[in-house]
CSV table of C-alpha atoms in Angstrom, one decimal:
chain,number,residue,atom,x,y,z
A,1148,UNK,CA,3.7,-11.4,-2.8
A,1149,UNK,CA,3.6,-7.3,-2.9
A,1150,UNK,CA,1.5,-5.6,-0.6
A,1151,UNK,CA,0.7,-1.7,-1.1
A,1152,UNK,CA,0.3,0.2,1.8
A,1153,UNK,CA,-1.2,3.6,1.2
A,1154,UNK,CA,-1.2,6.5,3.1
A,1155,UNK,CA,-2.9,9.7,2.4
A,1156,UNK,CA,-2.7,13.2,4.0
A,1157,UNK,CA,-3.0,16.7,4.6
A,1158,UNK,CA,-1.3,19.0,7.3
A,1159,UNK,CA,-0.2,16.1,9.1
A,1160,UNK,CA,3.1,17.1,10.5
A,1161,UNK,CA,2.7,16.2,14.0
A,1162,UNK,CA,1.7,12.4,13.2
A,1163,UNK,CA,3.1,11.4,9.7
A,1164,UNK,CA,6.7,10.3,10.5
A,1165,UNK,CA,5.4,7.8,12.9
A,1166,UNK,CA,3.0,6.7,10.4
A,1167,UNK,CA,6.1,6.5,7.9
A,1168,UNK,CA,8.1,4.9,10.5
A,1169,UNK,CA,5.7,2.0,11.5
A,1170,UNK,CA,5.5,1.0,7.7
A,1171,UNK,CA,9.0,1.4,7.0
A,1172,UNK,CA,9.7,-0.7,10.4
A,1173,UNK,CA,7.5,-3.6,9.2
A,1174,UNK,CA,9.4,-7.1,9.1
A,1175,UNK,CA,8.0,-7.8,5.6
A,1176,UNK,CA,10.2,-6.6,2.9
A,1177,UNK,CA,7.9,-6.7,-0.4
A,1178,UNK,CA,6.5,-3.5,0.3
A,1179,UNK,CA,5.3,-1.0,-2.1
A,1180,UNK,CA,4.7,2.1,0.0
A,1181,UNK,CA,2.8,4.9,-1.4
A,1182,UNK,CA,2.3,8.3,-0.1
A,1183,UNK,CA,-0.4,10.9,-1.3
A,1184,UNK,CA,-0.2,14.4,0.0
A,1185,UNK,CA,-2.9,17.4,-0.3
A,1186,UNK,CA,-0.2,19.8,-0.8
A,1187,UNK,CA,-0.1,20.2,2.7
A,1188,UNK,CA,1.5,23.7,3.9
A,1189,UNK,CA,2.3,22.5,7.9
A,1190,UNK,CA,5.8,20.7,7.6
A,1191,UNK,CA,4.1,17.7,6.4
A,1192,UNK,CA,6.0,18.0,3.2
A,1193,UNK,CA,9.2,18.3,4.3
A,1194,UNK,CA,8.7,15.1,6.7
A,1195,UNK,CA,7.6,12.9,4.0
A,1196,UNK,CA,10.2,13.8,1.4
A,1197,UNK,CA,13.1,12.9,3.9
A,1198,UNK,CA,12.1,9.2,3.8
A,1199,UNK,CA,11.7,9.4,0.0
A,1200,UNK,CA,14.7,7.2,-0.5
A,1201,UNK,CA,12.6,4.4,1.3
A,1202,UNK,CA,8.9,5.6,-0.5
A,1203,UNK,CA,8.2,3.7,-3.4
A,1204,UNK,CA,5.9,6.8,-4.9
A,1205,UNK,CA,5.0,10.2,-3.8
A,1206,UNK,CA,2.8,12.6,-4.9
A,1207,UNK,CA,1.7,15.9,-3.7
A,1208,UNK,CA,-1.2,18.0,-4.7
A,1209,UNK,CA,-4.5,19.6,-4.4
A,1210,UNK,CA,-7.3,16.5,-4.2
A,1211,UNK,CA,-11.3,16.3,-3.0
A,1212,UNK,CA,-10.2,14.8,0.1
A,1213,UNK,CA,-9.4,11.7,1.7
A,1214,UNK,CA,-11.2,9.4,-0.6
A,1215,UNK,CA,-10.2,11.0,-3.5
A,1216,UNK,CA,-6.5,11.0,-2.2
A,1217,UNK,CA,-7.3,7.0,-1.6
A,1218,UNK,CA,-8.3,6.2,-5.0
A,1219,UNK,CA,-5.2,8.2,-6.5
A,1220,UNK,CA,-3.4,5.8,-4.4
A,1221,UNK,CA,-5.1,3.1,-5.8
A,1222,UNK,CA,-4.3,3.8,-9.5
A,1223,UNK,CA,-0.9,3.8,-9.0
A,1224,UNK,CA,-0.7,0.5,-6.9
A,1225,UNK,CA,1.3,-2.1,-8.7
A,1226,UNK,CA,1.3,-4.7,-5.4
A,1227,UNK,CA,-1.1,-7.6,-5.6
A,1228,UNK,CA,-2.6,-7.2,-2.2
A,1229,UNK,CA,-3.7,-3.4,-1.2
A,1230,UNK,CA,-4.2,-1.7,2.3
A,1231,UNK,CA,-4.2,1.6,3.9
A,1232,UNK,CA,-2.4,3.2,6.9
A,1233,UNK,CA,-3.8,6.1,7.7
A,1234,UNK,CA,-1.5,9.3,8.7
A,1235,UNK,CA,-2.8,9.2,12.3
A,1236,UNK,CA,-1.9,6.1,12.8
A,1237,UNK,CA,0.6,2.9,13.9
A,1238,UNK,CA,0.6,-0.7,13.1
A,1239,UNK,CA,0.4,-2.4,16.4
A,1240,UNK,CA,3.4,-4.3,15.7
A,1241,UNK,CA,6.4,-5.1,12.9
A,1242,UNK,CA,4.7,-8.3,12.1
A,1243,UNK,CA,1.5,-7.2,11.0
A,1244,UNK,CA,1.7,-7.1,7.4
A,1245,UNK,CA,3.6,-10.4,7.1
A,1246,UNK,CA,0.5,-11.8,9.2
A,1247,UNK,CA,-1.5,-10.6,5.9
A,1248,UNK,CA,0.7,-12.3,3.7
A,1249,UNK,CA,0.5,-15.6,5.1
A,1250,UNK,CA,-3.1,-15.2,5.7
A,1251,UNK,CA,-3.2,-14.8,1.8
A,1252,UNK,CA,-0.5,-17.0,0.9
A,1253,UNK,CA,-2.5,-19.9,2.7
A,1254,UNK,CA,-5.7,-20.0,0.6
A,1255,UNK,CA,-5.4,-18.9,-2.6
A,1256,UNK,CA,-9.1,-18.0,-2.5
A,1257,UNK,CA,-9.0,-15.6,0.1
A,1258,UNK,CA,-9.9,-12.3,-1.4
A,1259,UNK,CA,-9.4,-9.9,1.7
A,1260,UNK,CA,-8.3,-10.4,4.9
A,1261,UNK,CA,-9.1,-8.0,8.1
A,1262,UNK,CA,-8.0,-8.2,11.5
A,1263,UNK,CA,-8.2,-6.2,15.3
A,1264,UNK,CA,-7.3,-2.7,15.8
A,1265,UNK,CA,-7.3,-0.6,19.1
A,1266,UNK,CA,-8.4,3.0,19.5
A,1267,UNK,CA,-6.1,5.3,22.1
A,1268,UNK,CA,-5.5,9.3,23.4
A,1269,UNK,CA,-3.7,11.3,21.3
A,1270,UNK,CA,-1.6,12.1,24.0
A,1271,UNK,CA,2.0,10.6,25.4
A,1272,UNK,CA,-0.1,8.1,27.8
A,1273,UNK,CA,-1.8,6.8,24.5
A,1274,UNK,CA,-4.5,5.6,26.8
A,1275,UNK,CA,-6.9,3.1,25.5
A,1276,UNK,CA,-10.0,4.3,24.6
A,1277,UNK,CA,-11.7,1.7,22.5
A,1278,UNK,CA,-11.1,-2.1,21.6
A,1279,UNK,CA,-12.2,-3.3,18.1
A,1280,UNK,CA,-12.0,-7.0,17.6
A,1281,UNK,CA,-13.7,-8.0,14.2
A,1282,UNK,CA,-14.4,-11.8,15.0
A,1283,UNK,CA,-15.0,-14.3,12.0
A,1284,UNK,CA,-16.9,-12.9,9.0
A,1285,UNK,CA,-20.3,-13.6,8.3
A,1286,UNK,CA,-23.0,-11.9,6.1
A,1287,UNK,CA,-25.5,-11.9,9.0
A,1288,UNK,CA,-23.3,-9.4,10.9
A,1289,UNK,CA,-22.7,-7.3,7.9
A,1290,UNK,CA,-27.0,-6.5,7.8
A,1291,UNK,CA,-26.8,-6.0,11.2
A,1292,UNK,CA,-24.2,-2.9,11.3
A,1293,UNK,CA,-21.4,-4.8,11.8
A,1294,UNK,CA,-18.4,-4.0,9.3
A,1295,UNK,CA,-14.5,-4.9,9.8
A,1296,UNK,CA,-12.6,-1.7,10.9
A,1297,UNK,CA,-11.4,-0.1,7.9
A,1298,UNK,CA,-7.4,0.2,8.4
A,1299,UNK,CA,-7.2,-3.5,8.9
A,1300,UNK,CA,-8.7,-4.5,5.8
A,1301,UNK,CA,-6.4,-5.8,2.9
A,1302,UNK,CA,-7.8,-6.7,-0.6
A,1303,UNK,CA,-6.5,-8.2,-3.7
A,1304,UNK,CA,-5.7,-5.4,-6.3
A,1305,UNK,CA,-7.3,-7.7,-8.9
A,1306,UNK,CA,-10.8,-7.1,-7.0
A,1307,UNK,CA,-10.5,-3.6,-6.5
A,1308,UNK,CA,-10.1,-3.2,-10.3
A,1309,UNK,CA,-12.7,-5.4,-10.8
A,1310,UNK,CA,-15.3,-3.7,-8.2
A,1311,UNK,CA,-14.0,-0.2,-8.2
A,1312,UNK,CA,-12.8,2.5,-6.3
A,1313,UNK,CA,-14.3,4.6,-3.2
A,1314,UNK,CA,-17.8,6.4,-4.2
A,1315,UNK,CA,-17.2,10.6,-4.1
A,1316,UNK,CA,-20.8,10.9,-3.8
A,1317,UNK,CA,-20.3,10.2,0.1
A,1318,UNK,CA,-17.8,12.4,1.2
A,1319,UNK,CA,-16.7,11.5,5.2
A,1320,UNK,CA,-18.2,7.9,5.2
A,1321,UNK,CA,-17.6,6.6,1.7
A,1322,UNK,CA,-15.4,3.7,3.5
A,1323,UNK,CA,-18.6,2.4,5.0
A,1324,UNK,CA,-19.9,2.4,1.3
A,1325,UNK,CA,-16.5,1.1,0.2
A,1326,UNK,CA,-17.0,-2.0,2.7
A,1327,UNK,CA,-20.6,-2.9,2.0
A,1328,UNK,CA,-20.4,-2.8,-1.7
A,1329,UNK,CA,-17.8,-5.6,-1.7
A,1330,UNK,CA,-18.9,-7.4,1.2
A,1331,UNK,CA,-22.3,-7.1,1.4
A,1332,UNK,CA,-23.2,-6.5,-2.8
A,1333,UNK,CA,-20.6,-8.9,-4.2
A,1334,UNK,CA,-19.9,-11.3,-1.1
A,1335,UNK,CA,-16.6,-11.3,-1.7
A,1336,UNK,CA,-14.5,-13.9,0.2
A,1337,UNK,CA,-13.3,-12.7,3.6
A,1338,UNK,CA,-11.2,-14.1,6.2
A,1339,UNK,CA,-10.4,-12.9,9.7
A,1340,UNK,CA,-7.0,-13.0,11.0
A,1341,UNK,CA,-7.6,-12.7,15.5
A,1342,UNK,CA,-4.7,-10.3,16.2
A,1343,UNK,CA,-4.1,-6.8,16.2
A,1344,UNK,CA,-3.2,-5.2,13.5
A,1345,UNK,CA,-3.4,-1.0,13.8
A,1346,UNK,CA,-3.4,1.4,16.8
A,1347,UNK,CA,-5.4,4.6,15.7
A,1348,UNK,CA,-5.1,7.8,17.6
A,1349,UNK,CA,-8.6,9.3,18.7
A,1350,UNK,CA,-9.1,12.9,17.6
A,1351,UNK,CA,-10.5,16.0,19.9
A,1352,UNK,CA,-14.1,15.7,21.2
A,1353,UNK,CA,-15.3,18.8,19.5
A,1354,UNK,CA,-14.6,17.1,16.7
A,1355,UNK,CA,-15.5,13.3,17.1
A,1356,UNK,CA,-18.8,14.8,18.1
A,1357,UNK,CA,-19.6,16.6,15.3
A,1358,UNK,CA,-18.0,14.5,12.5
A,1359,UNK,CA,-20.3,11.5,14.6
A,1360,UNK,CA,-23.3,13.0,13.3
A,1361,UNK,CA,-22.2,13.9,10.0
A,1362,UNK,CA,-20.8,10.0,10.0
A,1363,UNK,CA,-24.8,9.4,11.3
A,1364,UNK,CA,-26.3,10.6,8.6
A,1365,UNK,CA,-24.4,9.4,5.9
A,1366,UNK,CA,-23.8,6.1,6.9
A,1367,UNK,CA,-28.1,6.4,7.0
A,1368,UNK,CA,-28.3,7.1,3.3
A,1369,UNK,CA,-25.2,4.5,2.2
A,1370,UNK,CA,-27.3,1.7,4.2
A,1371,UNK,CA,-30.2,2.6,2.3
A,1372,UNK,CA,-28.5,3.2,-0.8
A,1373,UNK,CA,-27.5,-0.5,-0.3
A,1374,UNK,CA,-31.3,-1.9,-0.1
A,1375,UNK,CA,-31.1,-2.0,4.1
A,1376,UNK,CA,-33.3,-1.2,6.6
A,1377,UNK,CA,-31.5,1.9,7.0
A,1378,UNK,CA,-32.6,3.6,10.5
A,1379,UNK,CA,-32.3,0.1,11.9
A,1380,UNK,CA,-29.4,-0.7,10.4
A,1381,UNK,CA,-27.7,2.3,11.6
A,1382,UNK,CA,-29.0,2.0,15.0
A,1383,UNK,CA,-27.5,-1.2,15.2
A,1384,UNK,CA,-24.1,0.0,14.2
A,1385,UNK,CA,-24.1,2.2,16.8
A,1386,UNK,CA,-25.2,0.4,19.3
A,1387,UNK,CA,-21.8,-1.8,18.3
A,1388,UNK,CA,-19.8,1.1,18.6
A,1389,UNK,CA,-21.4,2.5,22.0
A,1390,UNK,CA,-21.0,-1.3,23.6
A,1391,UNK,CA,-17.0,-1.1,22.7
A,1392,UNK,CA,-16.6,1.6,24.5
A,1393,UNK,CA,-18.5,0.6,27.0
A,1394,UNK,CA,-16.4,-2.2,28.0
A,1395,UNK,CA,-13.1,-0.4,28.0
């Protein structure tokens, strides 16, 4: 079985080898890794195209952003299982993709498989800062805010080209539109693997805090886009969120 890995990216150079390395350092071998830049004018360039020898593709140029960059990524994807590892981030170990592969060489049926991911510091300590364990799949969760976090979701090519590709219309949240179109709208089948499977590096506050609101509202009009009780929805989701870090 081939599994695509795609990550996109723009003026990344302080984080990108490692995301490079912790695919490249994965113990599964049928890897199709694909890397698609945003013409990125930091070093970024440079850093990717020393591992090109060990990239399966590589493009890089101007895009509408990370989702559009995503969907490039999907077009070109020839493996029959598709993920994403994001530029900012690890996997959590060198077993994690062949933990997706046996998930899906197990049950035929599966049609995605999603797993545990940890948030930390972007700093040397990597402290953690927030624990995500997605626990077994069930609609129920899904209208009550709950969605599987994003990086650790793996998907059969043949369903992405049957239920398409990331909606531009929603332009820092689209994943959350991604997510409930195939797992809310066509109940596709799901199945949770309990381990961890990405460490993602937590941005600056000034940031987080603003992009949370932007996420706020968008993630309002994609739940209602969806049919849902959309403040309550949303509220919901939060509340998720706010518990997780909570705890830790």
């Amino acid at each position: 079985m081939k599994i695509t890995i795609i990550t996109v990216c723009y003026n990344r150079k302080g984080t990108i080898e490692k995301a490079i390395q912790s695919v490249l350092s994965q113990n599964y071998h049928d890897i199709e890794y694909i890397i698609i830049d945003g013409n990125s004018k930091d070093g970024t360039q440079e850093i990717i195209e020393s591992y090109t020898d060990r990239i399966s593709k590589y493009i890089s140029e101007p895009d509408k952003g990370m989702y559009d960059a995503i969907n490039k990524g999907f077009q070109l994807a020839t493996g029959d299982v598709i993920g994403l590892m994001h530029s900012d981030d690890e996997f959590y170990d060198r077993k994690a993709i062949s933990r997706i592969a046996a998930r899906f060489e197990y049950d035929s049926n599966i049609e995605g498989v999603y797993g545990d991911g940890i948030y930390v510091s972007n700093d040397k300590e990597e402290r953690l800062i927030r624990d995500r364990i997605g626990g077994v799949f069930s609609l129920k969760r899904v209208k009550k805010g709950w969605l599987p976090l994003h990086p650790t979701v793996y998907l059969k090519k043949a369903v992405i080209d049957k239920h398409g590709l990331y909606n531009l219309d929603f332009k820092i949240a689209s994943d959350t539109e991604f997510l409930l179109r195939y797992l809310y709208k066509h109940k596709i089948n799901m199945s949770y693997i309990d381990a961890y499977i990405v460490k993602m590096r937590m941005g600056g506050m000034s940031t987080s805090l603003k992009r949370a609101f932007e996420v706020l509202y968008e993630d309002y009009k994609i739940y209602k886009f969806h049919g849902l009780a959309a403040i309550l929805v949303v509220f919901l989701k939060k509340s998720i969120a706010l518990r997780q870090y909570i705890v830790h």
